[in-house]
N, CA and C of each residue as an Amber inpcrd file, in Angstrom:
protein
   279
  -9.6360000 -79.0160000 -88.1930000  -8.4710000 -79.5000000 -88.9170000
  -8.3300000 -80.9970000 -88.6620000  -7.7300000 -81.4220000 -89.6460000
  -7.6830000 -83.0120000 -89.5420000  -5.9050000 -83.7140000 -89.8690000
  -5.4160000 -84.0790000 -89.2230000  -4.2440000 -84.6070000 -89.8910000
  -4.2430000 -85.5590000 -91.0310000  -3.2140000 -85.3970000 -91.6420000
  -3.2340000 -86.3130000 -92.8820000  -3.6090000 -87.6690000 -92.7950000
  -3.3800000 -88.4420000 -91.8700000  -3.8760000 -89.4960000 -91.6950000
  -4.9090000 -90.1490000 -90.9900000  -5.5460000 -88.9160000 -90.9830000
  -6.7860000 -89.0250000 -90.1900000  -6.8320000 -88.9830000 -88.9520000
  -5.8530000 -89.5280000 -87.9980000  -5.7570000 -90.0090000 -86.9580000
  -5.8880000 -89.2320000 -85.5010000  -5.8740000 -87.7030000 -85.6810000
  -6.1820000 -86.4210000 -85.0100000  -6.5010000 -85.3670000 -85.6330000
  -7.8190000 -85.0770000 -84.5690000  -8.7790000 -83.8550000 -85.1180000
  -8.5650000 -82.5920000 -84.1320000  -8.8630000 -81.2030000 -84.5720000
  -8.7100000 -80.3730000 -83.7730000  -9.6730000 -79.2970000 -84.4340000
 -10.2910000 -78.9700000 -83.3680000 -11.3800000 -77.5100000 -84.0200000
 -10.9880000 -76.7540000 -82.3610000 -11.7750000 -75.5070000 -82.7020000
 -11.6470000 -74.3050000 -81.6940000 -13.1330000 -74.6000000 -81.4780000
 -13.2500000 -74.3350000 -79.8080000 -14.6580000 -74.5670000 -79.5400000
 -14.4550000 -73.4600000 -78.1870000 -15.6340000 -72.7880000 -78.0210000
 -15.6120000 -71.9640000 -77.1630000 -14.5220000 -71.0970000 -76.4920000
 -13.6890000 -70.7500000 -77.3800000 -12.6060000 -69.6850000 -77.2180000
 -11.0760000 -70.7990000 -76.5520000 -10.9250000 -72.1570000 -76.4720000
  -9.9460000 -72.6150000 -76.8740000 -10.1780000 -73.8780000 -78.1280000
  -9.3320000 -74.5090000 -78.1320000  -8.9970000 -75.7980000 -79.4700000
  -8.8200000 -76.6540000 -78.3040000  -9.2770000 -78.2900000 -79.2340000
  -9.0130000 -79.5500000 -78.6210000  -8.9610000 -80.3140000 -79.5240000
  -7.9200000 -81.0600000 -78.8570000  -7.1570000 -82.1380000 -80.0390000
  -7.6630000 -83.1190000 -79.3830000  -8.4190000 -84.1760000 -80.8330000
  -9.4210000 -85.0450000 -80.4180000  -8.2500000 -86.8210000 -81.3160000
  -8.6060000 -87.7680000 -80.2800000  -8.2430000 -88.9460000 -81.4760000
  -9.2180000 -89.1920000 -82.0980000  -9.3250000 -89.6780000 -83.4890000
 -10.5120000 -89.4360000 -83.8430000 -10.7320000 -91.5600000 -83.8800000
  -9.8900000 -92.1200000 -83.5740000 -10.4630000 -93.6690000 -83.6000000
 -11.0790000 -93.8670000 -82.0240000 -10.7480000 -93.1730000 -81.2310000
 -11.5110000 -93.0620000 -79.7870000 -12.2230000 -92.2680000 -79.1820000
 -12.4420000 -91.0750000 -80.0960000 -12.8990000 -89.7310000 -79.9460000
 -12.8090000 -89.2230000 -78.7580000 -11.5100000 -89.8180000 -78.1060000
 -10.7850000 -89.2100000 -76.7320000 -10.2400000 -88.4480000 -77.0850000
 -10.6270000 -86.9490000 -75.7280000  -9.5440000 -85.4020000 -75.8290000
  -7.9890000 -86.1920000 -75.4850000  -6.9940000 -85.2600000 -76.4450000
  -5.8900000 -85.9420000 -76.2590000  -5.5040000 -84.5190000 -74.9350000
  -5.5500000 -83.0150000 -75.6610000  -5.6050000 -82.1740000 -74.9860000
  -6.2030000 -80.8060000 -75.3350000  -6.3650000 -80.0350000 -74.1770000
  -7.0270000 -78.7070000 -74.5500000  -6.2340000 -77.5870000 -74.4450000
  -6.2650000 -76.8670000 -76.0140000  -4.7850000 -76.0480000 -75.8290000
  -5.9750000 -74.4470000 -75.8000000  -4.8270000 -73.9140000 -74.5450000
  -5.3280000 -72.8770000 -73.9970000  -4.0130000 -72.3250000 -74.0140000
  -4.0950000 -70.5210000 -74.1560000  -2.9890000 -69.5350000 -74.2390000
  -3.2390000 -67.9930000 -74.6450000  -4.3030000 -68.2140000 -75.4880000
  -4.2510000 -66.5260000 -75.8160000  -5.4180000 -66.1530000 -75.2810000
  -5.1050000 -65.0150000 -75.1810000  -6.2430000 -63.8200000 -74.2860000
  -7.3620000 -63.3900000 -74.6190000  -7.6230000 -63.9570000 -76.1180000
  -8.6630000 -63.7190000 -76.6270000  -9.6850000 -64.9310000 -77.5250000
 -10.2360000 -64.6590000 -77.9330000 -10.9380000 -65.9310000 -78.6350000
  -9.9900000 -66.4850000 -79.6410000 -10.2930000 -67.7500000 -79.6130000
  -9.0910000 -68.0980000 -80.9860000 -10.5240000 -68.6200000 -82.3240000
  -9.8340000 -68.2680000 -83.3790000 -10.4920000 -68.0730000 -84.3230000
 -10.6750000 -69.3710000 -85.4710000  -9.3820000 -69.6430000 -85.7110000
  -9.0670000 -70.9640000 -86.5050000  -7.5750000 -71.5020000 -85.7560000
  -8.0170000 -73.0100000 -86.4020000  -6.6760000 -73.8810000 -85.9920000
  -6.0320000 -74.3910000 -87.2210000  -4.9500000 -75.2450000 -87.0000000
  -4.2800000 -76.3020000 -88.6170000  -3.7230000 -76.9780000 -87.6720000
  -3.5740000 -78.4000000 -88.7100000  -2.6530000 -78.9990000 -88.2530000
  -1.1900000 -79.6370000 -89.1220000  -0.2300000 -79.4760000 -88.4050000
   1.1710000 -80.5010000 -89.6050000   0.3350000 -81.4370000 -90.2760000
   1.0210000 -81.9080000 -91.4200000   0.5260000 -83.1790000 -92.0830000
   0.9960000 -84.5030000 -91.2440000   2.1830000 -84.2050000 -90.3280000
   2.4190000 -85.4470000 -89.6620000   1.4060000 -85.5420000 -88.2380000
   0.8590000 -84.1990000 -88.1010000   0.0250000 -84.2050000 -86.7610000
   0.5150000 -84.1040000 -85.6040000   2.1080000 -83.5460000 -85.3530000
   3.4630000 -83.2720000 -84.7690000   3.1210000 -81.6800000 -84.1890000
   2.4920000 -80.5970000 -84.8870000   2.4680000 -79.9200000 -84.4950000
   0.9880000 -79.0250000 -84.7040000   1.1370000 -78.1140000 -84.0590000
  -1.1920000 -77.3320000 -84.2490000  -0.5070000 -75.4860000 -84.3060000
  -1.0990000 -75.2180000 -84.8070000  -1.2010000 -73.4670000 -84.7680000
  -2.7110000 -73.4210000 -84.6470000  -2.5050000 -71.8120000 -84.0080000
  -3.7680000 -71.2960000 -83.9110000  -4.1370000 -69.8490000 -83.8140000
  -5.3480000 -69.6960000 -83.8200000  -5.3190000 -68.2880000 -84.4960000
  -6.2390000 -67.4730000 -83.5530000  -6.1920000 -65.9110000 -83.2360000
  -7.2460000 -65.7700000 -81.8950000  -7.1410000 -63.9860000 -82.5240000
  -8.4380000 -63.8710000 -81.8360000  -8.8150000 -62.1640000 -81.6710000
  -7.8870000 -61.3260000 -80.9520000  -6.7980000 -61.8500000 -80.6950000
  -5.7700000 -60.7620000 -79.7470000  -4.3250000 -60.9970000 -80.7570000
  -4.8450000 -61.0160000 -81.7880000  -3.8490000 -60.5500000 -82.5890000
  -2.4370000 -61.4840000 -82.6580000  -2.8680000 -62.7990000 -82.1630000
  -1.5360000 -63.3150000 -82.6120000  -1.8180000 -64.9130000 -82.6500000
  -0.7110000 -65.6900000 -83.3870000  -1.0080000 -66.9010000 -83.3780000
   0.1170000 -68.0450000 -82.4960000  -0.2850000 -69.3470000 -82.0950000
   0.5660000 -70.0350000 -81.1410000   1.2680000 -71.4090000 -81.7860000
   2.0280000 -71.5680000 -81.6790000   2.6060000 -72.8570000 -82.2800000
   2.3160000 -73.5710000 -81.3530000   1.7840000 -74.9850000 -81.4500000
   1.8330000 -76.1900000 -80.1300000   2.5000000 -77.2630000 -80.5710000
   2.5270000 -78.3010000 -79.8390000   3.6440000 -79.3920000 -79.2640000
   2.1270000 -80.5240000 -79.8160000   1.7430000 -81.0600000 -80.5320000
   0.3080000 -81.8560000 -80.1200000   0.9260000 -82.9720000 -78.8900000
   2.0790000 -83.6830000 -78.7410000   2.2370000 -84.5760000 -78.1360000
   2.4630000 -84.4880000 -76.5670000   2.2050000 -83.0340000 -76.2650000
   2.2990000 -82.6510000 -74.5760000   1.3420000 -81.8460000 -74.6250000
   0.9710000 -80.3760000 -75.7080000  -0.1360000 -79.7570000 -75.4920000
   0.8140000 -78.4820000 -74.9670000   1.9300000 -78.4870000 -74.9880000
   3.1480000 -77.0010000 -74.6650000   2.7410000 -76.1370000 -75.9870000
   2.9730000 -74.9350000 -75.3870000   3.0310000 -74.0520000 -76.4620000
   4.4270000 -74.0290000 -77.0820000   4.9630000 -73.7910000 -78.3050000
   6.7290000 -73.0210000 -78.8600000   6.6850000 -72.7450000 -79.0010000
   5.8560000 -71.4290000 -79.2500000   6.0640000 -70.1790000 -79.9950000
   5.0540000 -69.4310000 -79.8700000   4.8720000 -68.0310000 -79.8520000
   3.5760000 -67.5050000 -80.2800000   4.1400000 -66.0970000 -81.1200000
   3.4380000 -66.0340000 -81.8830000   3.6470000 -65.3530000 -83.1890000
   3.1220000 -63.9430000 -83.1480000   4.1470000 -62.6260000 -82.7840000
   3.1830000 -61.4330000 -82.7760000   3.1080000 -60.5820000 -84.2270000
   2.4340000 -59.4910000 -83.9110000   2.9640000 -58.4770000 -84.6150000
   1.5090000 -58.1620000 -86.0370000   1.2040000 -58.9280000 -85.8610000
  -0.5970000 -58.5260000 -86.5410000  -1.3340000 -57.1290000 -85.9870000
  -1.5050000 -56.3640000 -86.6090000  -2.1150000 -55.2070000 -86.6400000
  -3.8660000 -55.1970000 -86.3650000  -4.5970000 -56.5790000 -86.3790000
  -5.6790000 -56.6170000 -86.4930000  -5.8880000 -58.6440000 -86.1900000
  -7.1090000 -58.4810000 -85.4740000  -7.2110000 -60.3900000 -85.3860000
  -7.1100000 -60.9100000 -86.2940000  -6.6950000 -62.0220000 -85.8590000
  -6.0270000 -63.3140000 -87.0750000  -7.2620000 -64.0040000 -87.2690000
  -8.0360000 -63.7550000 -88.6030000  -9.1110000 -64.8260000 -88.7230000
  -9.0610000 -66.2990000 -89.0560000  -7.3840000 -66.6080000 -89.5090000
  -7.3440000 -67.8320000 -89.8170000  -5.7570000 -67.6560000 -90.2010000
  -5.2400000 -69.6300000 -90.5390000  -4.0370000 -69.2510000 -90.1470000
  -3.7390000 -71.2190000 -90.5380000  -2.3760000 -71.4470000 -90.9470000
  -2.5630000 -72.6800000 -92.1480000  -0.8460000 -73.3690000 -91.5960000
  -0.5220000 -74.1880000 -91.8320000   1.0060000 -74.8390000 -91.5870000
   1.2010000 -75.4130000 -93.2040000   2.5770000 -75.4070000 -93.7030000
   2.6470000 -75.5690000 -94.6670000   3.0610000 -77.3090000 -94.3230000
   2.7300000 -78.1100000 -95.5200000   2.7090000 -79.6320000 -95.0670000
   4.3320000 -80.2680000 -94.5740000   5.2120000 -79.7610000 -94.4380000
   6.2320000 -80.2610000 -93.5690000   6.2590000 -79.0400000 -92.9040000
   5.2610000 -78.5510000 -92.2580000   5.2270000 -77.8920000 -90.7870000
   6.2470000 -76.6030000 -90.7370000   6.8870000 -76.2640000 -91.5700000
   8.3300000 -75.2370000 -91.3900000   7.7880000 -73.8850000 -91.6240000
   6.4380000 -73.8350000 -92.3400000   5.7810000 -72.0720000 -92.4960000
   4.6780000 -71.8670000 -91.9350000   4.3570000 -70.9150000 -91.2440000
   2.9470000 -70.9110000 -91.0490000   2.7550000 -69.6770000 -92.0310000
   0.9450000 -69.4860000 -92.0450000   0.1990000 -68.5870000 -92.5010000
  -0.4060000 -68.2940000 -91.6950000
C-alpha cells in the first residue's frame, strides 16, 4: 500500500507489515498483533492510519504515527484475505 502522497509505504512481509518512508526508505515501524499471518494491508489517503488483514480471522486498525494498535476488528467466520480503508479513513473493508 502506498499513501496518497507517496510519502509512506507499507506491505506485509513475513507474517507482520512495515511502514516504510519511501524518500529514505527508513522503517518508520513494524506493526505486529495478530496471531496469525497477516494477509493484506491499506493505507488512509492521509497516511494517518494502516489496517490489516491476517489468517486468524480478524483485522487491526493502527496509529501509523506511534505504530499502536485502535482497534481490532472481530467476527469473520473465515481468514481475511484482504481488507481496504475508505479515502477519509472512516470505513474499512
Amino acid at each position: 500500500a502506498l499513501s496518497a502522497d507517496g510519502k509512506l509505504a507499507l506491505w506485509v512481509s513475513r507474517g507482520h507489515c512495515v511502514l516504510w518512508k519511501t524518500s529514505t526508505g527508513g522503517r518508520i515501524h513494524k506493526l505486529q498483533g495478530h496471531k496469525g499471518h497477516m494477509t493484506d494491508c491499506a493505507l488512509s489517503a492521509d497516511g494517518k492510519l494502516a489496517l490489516t488483514a491476517s489468517k486468524n480471522k480478524t483485522c487491526i486498525l493502527w496509529n501509523t504515527s506511534n505504530g499502536k494498535r485502535i482497534h481490532t476488528l472481530r467476527g469473520h467466520d473465515y481468514w481475511v484475505k484482504g481488507c481496504a480503508l475508505s479515502a477519509d479513513g472512516r470505513l474499512a473493508l
